[in-house]
Amino acid sequence: MTSLDTSKELNKKDKGIEEGHEDFRLFGLITFLIADGMTFAGFFAAYLTYKAVNPLPDGAIYELELPIPTLNTILLLISSATFHKASKSLLNKKNNDSQRWLLFTALLGIIFLVCQLFEYFNLPFSLTDNLFASTFYALTGFHGLHVTLGTLMILIISWQVRSNGGRLSHLNMFPLEAVELYWHFVDGIWVILFIILYLL
Amino acid sequence: MTISIEPENKKQESIQPKGWLKYFSFSLDHKVIGIQYLICGFVFYLVGGTLASAIRIELASPMSDFMPRDVYNQVLTLHGTIMIFLWIVPVVNGAFGNYLIPFYVGARDMAFPRLNAVAFWLIPPSGLMLIFSYFIDGAAQAGWTAYPPLSITTPQSGQIIWILSVLLLGGSSIFGGINFIATILKLRRPGLKLMQLPMYCWAMLGTSILVVLSTPVLAGTLILLSFDIVANTGFFNPVLGGNVVVYQHLFWFYSHPAVYIMVLPAFGLVSEILPIHCRKPLFGYSTMVFSIMGIVVLGLVVWAHHMFTSGTPPWMRLFFTIATAFIAVPTGIKFFNWVATMWGGRISINSAILFSCGFIINFVFGGITGVALAQVPFDIHVHDTYFVVAHFHYIVYGGSVFVIFSSIYHWFPKVTGKLLNEKLGILHFVITFVGFNLCFAPQHWLGLNGMPRRVAEYDPQFQFVNQISSVGALLMAISTIPFLVNIFISIAKGKKAGDNPWNALTPEWLTSSPPPVENWEGEAPLVKEPYGYGESITN
Ligand code: HEM
Ligand SMILES: [Cu+2]
């Protein structure tokens, strides 16, 4: 980055506050999540179309068990709540509480991923067995990638809210808010995925 | 906050490249990034144009004697992909959008300057990667649409690199779209209302909505396609129980909006250029806004008109024919608005207005063939023939590319402070216009008479008309020469333009040419009537 640009940007940022622009970073993130959601929408549409027009060939195996994904759904829903707790705590300047809630959320994310892997290893079909098997792995895998990324980000911000010298505080909430929004989004997608893949 | 960083700034200032070199270094300035998009896009345009010339040389004779058939397929695929993803989309959106939108909303930069730079710097590597795939195991051969099963059965490395490159370009496009939406909606100067924005802002808002909603679907689809290619899954492979039509649906869910991603910004640019050179307000501002938004909404629900021959059920054909016919309404409104803007105006005949008029004429033609193509009985006859090639070249070349040139003639004085040579500009226009029509008008006839597209060999009865088309292509290639000469001569020793050579009212002209890094000395001007021209004529 060149210096002229730095000074210009700072200048602009100052101007931005002067001219009374609100913080539009969250707006940008929401736009991004809409885009991300459209990727999932495309996958869901493909899956539903396959279901409607491509019958499973004779002898092909595509069976799903409910217990693990149900547990996973509950885990993610709880994790959304605990994340919310974390941001409430930070807002009330309780950085230590916030950090604890964040770590708990990350733990739930990790358990989710472990359960997901456990499910993968115990399924009676593999990636290339048939159309539904492929779509199942693609969809849950793509979602799992989102959970992995989210968990990593939660671990990073949980380090940053530490009370002695962390970057985040009730005055600088944005990174936490951003990850929280992302996490709720990933949970929401899971609920839709759960309904479409497992219940329909 | 600023104070503590100041000394460091001073120290680094010497590193900042001066003059033209700044366009080849990492910068966060929206004006620099805009020009970077334009230069990069133009270089790829020259590559894509060379490939097009190779195609037309091959097609000058009925046999594939200029290059082997599989090379022809690669050239065709690279040509289409480069022209769409590396020339038109980045230039009508990235180049002009970055340069103009902050001016138009009265801001000093885009909402997310860093994201903006990242979006640009994704483009050159993906483009180079795409081109160099040719030297590995041959480039992709399945056309810019990459339909399976063809894309699954042709050599893998080329197709995978194609997918990777299009994914990166799609990412760049999404980042750009997010930035434009945030800039237009959130970064407006206080006191500036939405309905006072120059029309290009509305066009970019609509385009960016389409980008954000549809590009991710293409990305997801291409990821699935890459699994089919490398991991032996069968999403789109009928041999493994997959469904090729699902690919087509997902692909066109992006790619029909993509044609509007290429042409809506061009609509916006023309709406800026016409009022200034005709000295009249833009006719029907609010109908323009509503037709842009109408096109955005309808553009998302017409995709299956590309699939009438894909076993589409009758209800789907009916729905998509009607929806497509409807989209001609807002498009027609915009056409009449441009004509009404020019009507009775004091039109100065210069290169910018000539290219804009060329756009209007060509676009009407392409629009009419488009509506014809949306009619199932007709489309079944001409689908995948040269008629379709003629249709979309009238839109993307006759439309978008003409507007790009018009815009370059119009904004060159702003960017450089110099005037372009009008004689060379008019020469450029004449050769382009004649060459373009000579090249593509005969292709309607070829298609109606059954010449299929995308093949290197054809029935000898079509030879003469193909040769006419090739002569047109030659003219189009030649037309680049006066353009480039003009640009280089004018940069070196063009006449000084002054700050506002066109006496324009839009905000980018209300500052010096070229503009300072901060866009304006002092506060941004509040332009409530960007098109308040012509009082002297009517009163
Ligand atoms: C008035 C509005 C338009 C209508 C009704 C229309 C209709 C159609 C139809 C029905 C087809 C499919 C033909 C076939 O494959 O059999 C088609 C193809 C195409 N159109 Fe349009 N079109 C319109 C405007 C545009 C615009 C604005 C663009 C681009 C900026 C465009 C670009 C294309 C392209 C690229 C194809 C060919 C895609 C391919 O198969 O490679 N069209 N159009
Ligand atoms: Cu279309």
mmCIF file of N, CA, C and O in Angstrom, chain B residues 205-288:
data_model
loop_
_atom_site.group_PDB
_atom_site.id
_atom_site.type_symbol
_atom_site.label_atom_id
_atom_site.label_comp_id
_atom_site.label_asym_id
_atom_site.label_seq_id
_atom_site.Cartn_x
_atom_site.Cartn_y
_atom_site.Cartn_z
ATOM 1 N N LEU B 205 -26.142 -0.061 -9.525
ATOM 2 C CA LEU B 205 -26.827 -0.680 -8.391
ATOM 3 C C LEU B 205 -27.559 -1.930 -8.865
ATOM 4 O O LEU B 205 -27.434 -3.012 -8.283
ATOM 5 N N GLY B 206 -28.308 -1.783 -9.969
ATOM 6 C CA GLY B 206 -29.032 -2.934 -10.510
ATOM 7 C C GLY B 206 -28.085 -4.056 -10.896
ATOM 8 O O GLY B 206 -28.286 -5.221 -10.543
ATOM 9 N N THR B 207 -27.011 -3.684 -11.604
ATOM 10 C CA THR B 207 -26.043 -4.692 -12.028
ATOM 11 C C THR B 207 -25.449 -5.414 -10.834
ATOM 12 O O THR B 207 -25.319 -6.640 -10.831
ATOM 13 N N SER B 208 -25.097 -4.651 -9.809
ATOM 14 C CA SER B 208 -24.438 -5.269 -8.662
ATOM 15 C C SER B 208 -25.389 -6.205 -7.927
ATOM 16 O O SER B 208 -24.967 -7.227 -7.391
ATOM 17 N N ILE B 209 -26.672 -5.851 -7.903
ATOM 18 C CA ILE B 209 -27.639 -6.776 -7.299
ATOM 19 C C ILE B 209 -27.631 -8.089 -8.074
ATOM 20 O O ILE B 209 -27.587 -9.177 -7.496
ATOM 21 N N LEU B 210 -27.637 -7.978 -9.408
ATOM 22 C CA LEU B 210 -27.581 -9.199 -10.217
ATOM 23 C C LEU B 210 -26.298 -9.977 -9.950
ATOM 24 O O LEU B 210 -26.311 -11.199 -9.817
ATOM 25 N N VAL B 211 -25.177 -9.260 -9.842
ATOM 26 C CA VAL B 211 -23.892 -9.930 -9.595
ATOM 27 C C VAL B 211 -23.955 -10.702 -8.289
ATOM 28 O O VAL B 211 -23.584 -11.877 -8.221
ATOM 29 N N VAL B 212 -24.448 -10.038 -7.244
ATOM 30 C CA VAL B 212 -24.436 -10.664 -5.922
ATOM 31 C C VAL B 212 -25.402 -11.847 -5.860
ATOM 32 O O VAL B 212 -25.140 -12.838 -5.197
ATOM 33 N N LEU B 213 -26.507 -11.745 -6.576
ATOM 34 C CA LEU B 213 -27.481 -12.834 -6.499
ATOM 35 C C LEU B 213 -27.144 -14.000 -7.415
ATOM 36 O O LEU B 213 -27.483 -15.146 -7.121
ATOM 37 N N SER B 214 -26.507 -13.742 -8.554
ATOM 38 C CA SER B 214 -26.395 -14.841 -9.510
ATOM 39 C C SER B 214 -24.994 -15.426 -9.620
ATOM 40 O O SER B 214 -24.850 -16.627 -9.836
ATOM 41 N N THR B 215 -23.946 -14.617 -9.453
ATOM 42 C CA THR B 215 -22.598 -15.160 -9.616
ATOM 43 C C THR B 215 -22.295 -16.322 -8.658
ATOM 44 O O THR B 215 -21.675 -17.297 -9.076
ATOM 45 N N PRO B 216 -22.738 -16.249 -7.384
ATOM 46 C CA PRO B 216 -22.441 -17.376 -6.493
ATOM 47 C C PRO B 216 -23.026 -18.694 -6.991
ATOM 48 O O PRO B 216 -22.440 -19.755 -6.746
ATOM 49 N N VAL B 217 -24.142 -18.626 -7.686
ATOM 50 C CA VAL B 217 -24.734 -19.857 -8.198
ATOM 51 C C VAL B 217 -23.817 -20.468 -9.254
ATOM 52 O O VAL B 217 -23.594 -21.683 -9.288
ATOM 53 N N LEU B 218 -23.243 -19.619 -10.102
ATOM 54 C CA LEU B 218 -22.280 -20.127 -11.077
ATOM 55 C C LEU B 218 -21.093 -20.761 -10.366
ATOM 56 O O LEU B 218 -20.640 -21.847 -10.735
ATOM 57 N N ALA B 219 -20.622 -20.086 -9.308
ATOM 58 C CA ALA B 219 -19.464 -20.613 -8.583
ATOM 59 C C ALA B 219 -19.778 -22.008 -8.048
ATOM 60 O O ALA B 219 -18.997 -22.947 -8.248
ATOM 61 N N GLY B 220 -20.929 -22.151 -7.388
ATOM 62 C CA GLY B 220 -21.300 -23.458 -6.855
ATOM 63 C C GLY B 220 -21.375 -24.504 -7.955
ATOM 64 O O GLY B 220 -20.879 -25.631 -7.813
ATOM 65 N N THR B 221 -21.980 -24.121 -9.088
ATOM 66 C CA THR B 221 -22.125 -25.055 -10.192
ATOM 67 C C THR B 221 -20.778 -25.512 -10.722
ATOM 68 O O THR B 221 -20.564 -26.696 -10.995
ATOM 69 N N LEU B 222 -19.866 -24.559 -10.847
ATOM 70 C CA LEU B 222 -18.556 -24.919 -11.390
ATOM 71 C C LEU B 222 -17.788 -25.801 -10.415
ATOM 72 O O LEU B 222 -17.004 -26.658 -10.833
ATOM 73 N N ILE B 223 -18.025 -25.599 -9.110
ATOM 74 C CA ILE B 223 -17.376 -26.482 -8.139
ATOM 75 C C ILE B 223 -17.888 -27.914 -8.337
ATOM 76 O O ILE B 223 -17.115 -28.869 -8.392
ATOM 77 N N LEU B 224 -19.206 -28.052 -8.500
ATOM 78 C CA LEU B 224 -19.753 -29.391 -8.744
ATOM 79 C C LEU B 224 -19.172 -29.972 -10.038
ATOM 80 O O LEU B 224 -18.816 -31.145 -10.104
ATOM 81 N N LEU B 225 -19.074 -29.128 -11.068
ATOM 82 C CA LEU B 225 -18.540 -29.606 -12.342
ATOM 83 C C LEU B 225 -17.099 -30.091 -12.168
ATOM 84 O O LEU B 225 -16.700 -31.119 -12.732
ATOM 85 N N SER B 226 -16.333 -29.363 -11.351
ATOM 86 C CA SER B 226 -14.943 -29.783 -11.173
ATOM 87 C C SER B 226 -14.891 -31.127 -10.444
ATOM 88 O O SER B 226 -14.022 -31.948 -10.724
ATOM 89 N N PHE B 227 -15.834 -31.373 -9.522
ATOM 90 C CA PHE B 227 -15.895 -32.705 -8.899
ATOM 91 C C PHE B 227 -16.145 -33.773 -9.958
ATOM 92 O O PHE B 227 -15.533 -34.833 -9.942
ATOM 93 N N ASP B 228 -17.060 -33.468 -10.873
ATOM 94 C CA ASP B 228 -17.344 -34.431 -11.937
ATOM 95 C C ASP B 228 -16.082 -34.731 -12.738
ATOM 96 O O ASP B 228 -15.868 -35.844 -13.199
ATOM 97 N N ILE B 229 -15.253 -33.697 -12.913
ATOM 98 C CA ILE B 229 -14.076 -33.894 -13.752
ATOM 99 C C ILE B 229 -12.975 -34.626 -13.004
ATOM 100 O O ILE B 229 -12.386 -35.564 -13.522
ATOM 101 N N VAL B 230 -12.697 -34.219 -11.758
ATOM 102 C CA VAL B 230 -11.539 -34.811 -11.093
ATOM 103 C C VAL B 230 -11.895 -35.917 -10.107
ATOM 104 O O VAL B 230 -11.088 -36.797 -9.852
ATOM 105 N N ALA B 231 -13.110 -35.894 -9.527
ATOM 106 C CA ALA B 231 -13.392 -36.867 -8.465
ATOM 107 C C ALA B 231 -14.362 -37.943 -8.926
ATOM 108 O O ALA B 231 -14.803 -38.764 -8.126
ATOM 109 N N ASN B 232 -14.701 -37.904 -10.220
ATOM 110 C CA ASN B 232 -15.528 -38.976 -10.757
ATOM 111 C C ASN B 232 -16.934 -39.026 -10.161
ATOM 112 O O ASN B 232 -17.561 -40.072 -10.133
ATOM 113 N N THR B 233 -17.420 -37.921 -9.632
ATOM 114 C CA THR B 233 -18.827 -37.882 -9.225
ATOM 115 C C THR B 233 -19.670 -37.771 -10.483
ATOM 116 O O THR B 233 -19.142 -37.597 -11.582
ATOM 117 N N GLY B 234 -20.995 -37.832 -10.308
ATOM 118 C CA GLY B 234 -21.831 -37.818 -11.502
ATOM 119 C C GLY B 234 -22.924 -36.779 -11.479
ATOM 120 O O GLY B 234 -24.010 -37.018 -11.985
ATOM 121 N N PHE B 235 -22.644 -35.600 -10.901
ATOM 122 C CA PHE B 235 -23.710 -34.591 -10.824
ATOM 123 C C PHE B 235 -24.307 -34.317 -12.198
ATOM 124 O O PHE B 235 -25.520 -34.280 -12.375
ATOM 125 N N PHE B 236 -23.423 -34.117 -13.175
ATOM 126 C CA PHE B 236 -23.897 -33.714 -14.496
ATOM 127 C C PHE B 236 -23.519 -34.741 -15.550
ATOM 128 O O PHE B 236 -23.519 -34.445 -16.732
ATOM 129 N N ASN B 237 -23.139 -35.920 -15.098
ATOM 130 C CA ASN B 237 -22.676 -36.917 -16.055
ATOM 131 C C ASN B 237 -23.728 -37.999 -16.229
ATOM 132 O O ASN B 237 -23.920 -38.837 -15.346
ATOM 133 N N PRO B 238 -24.423 -38.009 -17.366
ATOM 134 C CA PRO B 238 -25.533 -38.950 -17.547
ATOM 135 C C PRO B 238 -25.075 -40.405 -17.414
ATOM 136 O O PRO B 238 -25.850 -41.256 -16.966
ATOM 137 N N VAL B 239 -23.821 -40.686 -17.769
ATOM 138 C CA VAL B 239 -23.334 -42.054 -17.673
ATOM 139 C C VAL B 239 -23.400 -42.541 -16.227
ATOM 140 O O VAL B 239 -23.647 -43.710 -15.959
ATOM 141 N N LEU B 240 -23.195 -41.630 -15.288
ATOM 142 C CA LEU B 240 -23.218 -42.001 -13.877
ATOM 143 C C LEU B 240 -24.555 -41.633 -13.226
ATOM 144 O O LEU B 240 -24.638 -41.475 -12.011
ATOM 145 N N GLY B 241 -25.588 -41.456 -14.043
ATOM 146 C CA GLY B 241 -26.907 -41.161 -13.485
ATOM 147 C C GLY B 241 -27.144 -39.693 -13.220
ATOM 148 O O GLY B 241 -28.154 -39.315 -12.633
ATOM 149 N N GLY B 242 -26.223 -38.831 -13.641
ATOM 150 C CA GLY B 242 -26.386 -37.400 -13.397
ATOM 151 C C GLY B 242 -27.328 -36.744 -14.399
ATOM 152 O O GLY B 242 -27.893 -37.405 -15.269
ATOM 153 N N ASN B 243 -27.461 -35.435 -14.271
ATOM 154 C CA ASN B 243 -28.469 -34.721 -15.033
ATOM 155 C C ASN B 243 -27.853 -33.473 -15.662
ATOM 156 O O ASN B 243 -27.560 -32.495 -14.970
ATOM 157 N N VAL B 244 -27.663 -33.510 -16.979
ATOM 158 C CA VAL B 244 -27.026 -32.359 -17.637
ATOM 159 C C VAL B 244 -27.914 -31.128 -17.625
ATOM 160 O O VAL B 244 -27.431 -29.998 -17.629
ATOM 161 N N VAL B 245 -29.226 -31.346 -17.612
ATOM 162 C CA VAL B 245 -30.123 -30.188 -17.691
ATOM 163 C C VAL B 245 -30.028 -29.350 -16.420
ATOM 164 O O VAL B 245 -30.170 -28.127 -16.459
ATOM 165 N N VAL B 246 -29.736 -30.005 -15.275
ATOM 166 C CA VAL B 246 -29.559 -29.238 -14.044
ATOM 167 C C VAL B 246 -28.391 -28.272 -14.200
ATOM 168 O O VAL B 246 -28.445 -27.121 -13.787
ATOM 169 N N TYR B 247 -27.316 -28.751 -14.843
ATOM 170 C CA TYR B 247 -26.202 -27.833 -15.096
ATOM 171 C C TYR B 247 -26.673 -26.639 -15.905
ATOM 172 O O TYR B 247 -26.361 -25.489 -15.610
ATOM 173 N N GLN B 248 -27.449 -26.919 -16.957
ATOM 174 C CA GLN B 248 -27.891 -25.816 -17.815
ATOM 175 C C GLN B 248 -28.728 -24.811 -17.043
ATOM 176 O O GLN B 248 -28.568 -23.601 -17.197
ATOM 177 N N HIS B 249 -29.629 -25.323 -16.199
ATOM 178 C CA HIS B 249 -30.450 -24.403 -15.396
ATOM 179 C C HIS B 249 -29.560 -23.528 -14.521
ATOM 180 O O HIS B 249 -29.710 -22.307 -14.486
ATOM 181 N N LEU B 250 -28.649 -24.179 -13.799
ATOM 182 C CA LEU B 250 -27.818 -23.409 -12.874
ATOM 183 C C LEU B 250 -26.929 -22.454 -13.648
ATOM 184 O O LEU B 250 -26.750 -21.299 -13.276
ATOM 185 N N PHE B 251 -26.351 -22.927 -14.749
ATOM 186 C CA PHE B 251 -25.465 -22.070 -15.530
ATOM 187 C C PHE B 251 -26.208 -20.839 -16.039
ATOM 188 O O PHE B 251 -25.737 -19.713 -15.916
ATOM 189 N N TRP B 252 -27.399 -21.054 -16.602
ATOM 190 C CA TRP B 252 -28.105 -19.905 -17.173
ATOM 191 C C TRP B 252 -28.744 -19.031 -16.112
ATOM 192 O O TRP B 252 -29.051 -17.872 -16.366
ATOM 193 N N PHE B 253 -28.930 -19.610 -14.910
ATOM 194 C CA PHE B 253 -29.402 -18.738 -13.842
ATOM 195 C C PHE B 253 -28.373 -17.646 -13.581
ATOM 196 O O PHE B 253 -28.712 -16.534 -13.186
ATOM 197 N N TYR B 254 -27.093 -17.983 -13.789
ATOM 198 C CA TYR B 254 -26.096 -16.919 -13.753
ATOM 199 C C TYR B 254 -26.022 -16.206 -15.095
ATOM 200 O O TYR B 254 -26.019 -14.995 -15.171
ATOM 201 N N SER B 255 -25.951 -16.971 -16.173
ATOM 202 C CA SER B 255 -25.473 -16.369 -17.412
ATOM 203 C C SER B 255 -26.513 -15.554 -18.147
ATOM 204 O O SER B 255 -26.146 -14.716 -18.953
ATOM 205 N N HIS B 256 -27.805 -15.777 -17.890
ATOM 206 C CA HIS B 256 -28.670 -14.751 -18.454
ATOM 207 C C HIS B 256 -28.506 -13.437 -17.724
ATOM 208 O O HIS B 256 -28.276 -12.415 -18.369
ATOM 209 N N PRO B 257 -28.595 -13.411 -16.373
ATOM 210 C CA PRO B 257 -28.263 -12.147 -15.697
ATOM 211 C C PRO B 257 -26.904 -11.598 -16.154
ATOM 212 O O PRO B 257 -26.721 -10.388 -16.247
ATOM 213 N N ALA B 258 -25.968 -12.502 -16.451
ATOM 214 C CA ALA B 258 -24.652 -12.014 -16.872
ATOM 215 C C ALA B 258 -24.747 -11.158 -18.122
ATOM 216 O O ALA B 258 -23.989 -10.196 -18.270
ATOM 217 N N VAL B 259 -25.672 -11.478 -19.033
ATOM 218 C CA VAL B 259 -25.749 -10.623 -20.213
ATOM 219 C C VAL B 259 -26.210 -9.229 -19.807
ATOM 220 O O VAL B 259 -25.786 -8.233 -20.387
ATOM 221 N N TYR B 260 -27.010 -9.146 -18.750
ATOM 222 C CA TYR B 260 -27.393 -7.814 -18.280
ATOM 223 C C TYR B 260 -26.278 -7.185 -17.473
ATOM 224 O O TYR B 260 -26.156 -5.958 -17.417
ATOM 225 N N ILE B 261 -25.447 -8.025 -16.835
ATOM 226 C CA ILE B 261 -24.282 -7.479 -16.145
ATOM 227 C C ILE B 261 -23.369 -6.811 -17.171
ATOM 228 O O ILE B 261 -22.680 -5.850 -16.882
ATOM 229 N N MET B 262 -23.414 -7.313 -18.414
ATOM 230 C CA MET B 262 -22.585 -6.702 -19.451
ATOM 231 C C MET B 262 -23.246 -5.488 -20.074
ATOM 232 O O MET B 262 -22.564 -4.613 -20.604
ATOM 233 N N VAL B 263 -24.583 -5.438 -20.047
ATOM 234 C CA VAL B 263 -25.200 -4.379 -20.839
ATOM 235 C C VAL B 263 -25.867 -3.292 -19.987
ATOM 236 O O VAL B 263 -25.950 -2.143 -20.417
ATOM 237 N N LEU B 264 -26.301 -3.607 -18.759
ATOM 238 C CA LEU B 264 -26.914 -2.555 -17.939
ATOM 239 C C LEU B 264 -25.947 -1.397 -17.658
ATOM 240 O O LEU B 264 -26.339 -0.232 -17.797
ATOM 241 N N PRO B 265 -24.679 -1.689 -17.266
ATOM 242 C CA PRO B 265 -23.776 -0.555 -17.057
ATOM 243 C C PRO B 265 -23.601 0.258 -18.333
ATOM 244 O O PRO B 265 -23.482 1.484 -18.282
ATOM 245 N N ALA B 266 -23.626 -0.439 -19.484
ATOM 246 C CA ALA B 266 -23.505 0.290 -20.747
ATOM 247 C C ALA B 266 -24.707 1.222 -20.924
ATOM 248 O O ALA B 266 -24.567 2.367 -21.358
ATOM 249 N N PHE B 267 -25.898 0.740 -20.552
ATOM 250 C CA PHE B 267 -27.080 1.612 -20.579
ATOM 251 C C PHE B 267 -26.817 2.870 -19.756
ATOM 252 O O PHE B 267 -27.125 3.994 -20.170
ATOM 253 N N GLY B 268 -26.263 2.645 -18.567
ATOM 254 C CA GLY B 268 -26.004 3.772 -17.674
ATOM 255 C C GLY B 268 -25.021 4.761 -18.291
ATOM 256 O O GLY B 268 -25.242 5.972 -18.248
ATOM 257 N N LEU B 269 -23.958 4.239 -18.888
ATOM 258 C CA LEU B 269 -22.950 5.126 -19.466
ATOM 259 C C LEU B 269 -23.539 5.956 -20.597
ATOM 260 O O LEU B 269 -23.297 7.158 -20.695
ATOM 261 N N VAL B 270 -24.347 5.312 -21.449
ATOM 262 C CA VAL B 270 -24.958 6.058 -22.545
ATOM 263 C C VAL B 270 -25.857 7.151 -21.995
ATOM 264 O O VAL B 270 -25.901 8.270 -22.513
ATOM 265 N N SER B 271 -26.551 6.831 -20.893
ATOM 266 C CA SER B 271 -27.436 7.836 -20.306
ATOM 267 C C SER B 271 -26.654 9.023 -19.761
ATOM 268 O O SER B 271 -27.219 10.103 -19.596
ATOM 269 N N GLU B 272 -25.376 8.837 -19.450
ATOM 270 C CA GLU B 272 -24.561 9.980 -19.036
ATOM 271 C C GLU B 272 -24.074 10.775 -20.236
ATOM 272 O O GLU B 272 -23.998 11.992 -20.205
ATOM 273 N N ILE B 273 -23.712 10.048 -21.291
ATOM 274 C CA ILE B 273 -23.047 10.700 -22.422
ATOM 275 C C ILE B 273 -24.028 11.509 -23.269
ATOM 276 O O ILE B 273 -23.757 12.645 -23.648
ATOM 277 N N LEU B 274 -25.211 10.912 -23.543
ATOM 278 C CA LEU B 274 -26.148 11.572 -24.455
ATOM 279 C C LEU B 274 -26.561 12.972 -23.993
ATOM 280 O O LEU B 274 -26.468 13.925 -24.781
ATOM 281 N N PRO B 275 -27.009 13.157 -22.743
ATOM 282 C CA PRO B 275 -27.482 14.495 -22.374
ATOM 283 C C PRO B 275 -26.402 15.557 -22.534
ATOM 284 O O PRO B 275 -26.687 16.669 -22.978
ATOM 285 N N ILE B 276 -25.151 15.194 -22.214
ATOM 286 C CA ILE B 276 -24.092 16.196 -22.265
ATOM 287 C C ILE B 276 -23.840 16.650 -23.690
ATOM 288 O O ILE B 276 -23.716 17.838 -23.970
ATOM 289 N N HIS B 277 -23.798 15.704 -24.626
ATOM 290 C CA HIS B 277 -23.466 16.087 -25.997
ATOM 291 C C HIS B 277 -24.685 16.522 -26.798
ATOM 292 O O HIS B 277 -24.555 16.963 -27.928
ATOM 293 N N CYS B 278 -25.893 16.361 -26.216
ATOM 294 C CA CYS B 278 -27.090 16.864 -26.901
ATOM 295 C C CYS B 278 -27.631 18.093 -26.200
ATOM 296 O O CYS B 278 -28.637 18.661 -26.640
ATOM 297 N N ARG B 279 -26.997 18.486 -25.086
ATOM 298 C CA ARG B 279 -27.408 19.660 -24.321
ATOM 299 C C ARG B 279 -28.882 19.604 -23.952
ATOM 300 O O ARG B 279 -29.610 20.581 -24.084
ATOM 301 N N LYS B 280 -29.340 18.441 -23.517
ATOM 302 C CA LYS B 280 -30.729 18.320 -23.072
ATOM 303 C C LYS B 280 -30.756 17.421 -21.840
ATOM 304 O O LYS B 280 -29.919 16.540 -21.698
ATOM 305 N N PRO B 281 -31.746 17.628 -20.952
ATOM 306 C CA PRO B 281 -31.843 16.719 -19.804
ATOM 307 C C PRO B 281 -32.145 15.303 -20.270
ATOM 308 O O PRO B 281 -32.740 15.099 -21.331
ATOM 309 N N LEU B 282 -31.730 14.337 -19.456
ATOM 310 C CA LEU B 282 -32.064 12.954 -19.750
ATOM 311 C C LEU B 282 -33.573 12.804 -19.716
ATOM 312 O O LEU B 282 -34.227 13.192 -18.750
ATOM 313 N N PHE B 283 -34.135 12.251 -20.778
ATOM 314 C CA PHE B 283 -35.591 12.150 -20.861
ATOM 315 C C PHE B 283 -36.079 11.031 -19.941
ATOM 316 O O PHE B 283 -35.535 9.926 -19.950
ATOM 317 N N GLY B 284 -37.108 11.310 -19.150
ATOM 318 C CA GLY B 284 -37.776 10.257 -18.361
ATOM 319 C C GLY B 284 -36.893 9.608 -17.315
ATOM 320 O O GLY B 284 -36.769 8.394 -17.266
ATOM 321 N N TYR B 285 -36.303 10.452 -16.442
ATOM 322 C CA TYR B 285 -35.393 9.907 -15.427
ATOM 323 C C TYR B 285 -36.034 8.773 -14.635
ATOM 324 O O TYR B 285 -35.475 7.681 -14.515
ATOM 325 N N SER B 286 -37.232 9.010 -14.093
ATOM 326 C CA SER B 286 -37.787 7.982 -13.195
ATOM 327 C C SER B 286 -38.209 6.735 -13.967
ATOM 328 O O SER B 286 -38.079 5.620 -13.453
ATOM 329 N N THR B 287 -38.648 6.880 -15.212
ATOM 330 C CA THR B 287 -38.963 5.659 -15.967
ATOM 331 C C THR B 287 -37.680 4.872 -16.245
ATOM 332 O O THR B 287 -37.688 3.644 -16.277
ATOM 333 N N MET B 288 -36.568 5.599 -16.419
ATOM 334 C CA MET B 288 -35.285 4.916 -16.592
ATOM 335 C C MET B 288 -34.965 4.083 -15.359
ATOM 336 O O MET B 288 -34.580 2.914 -15.466
#
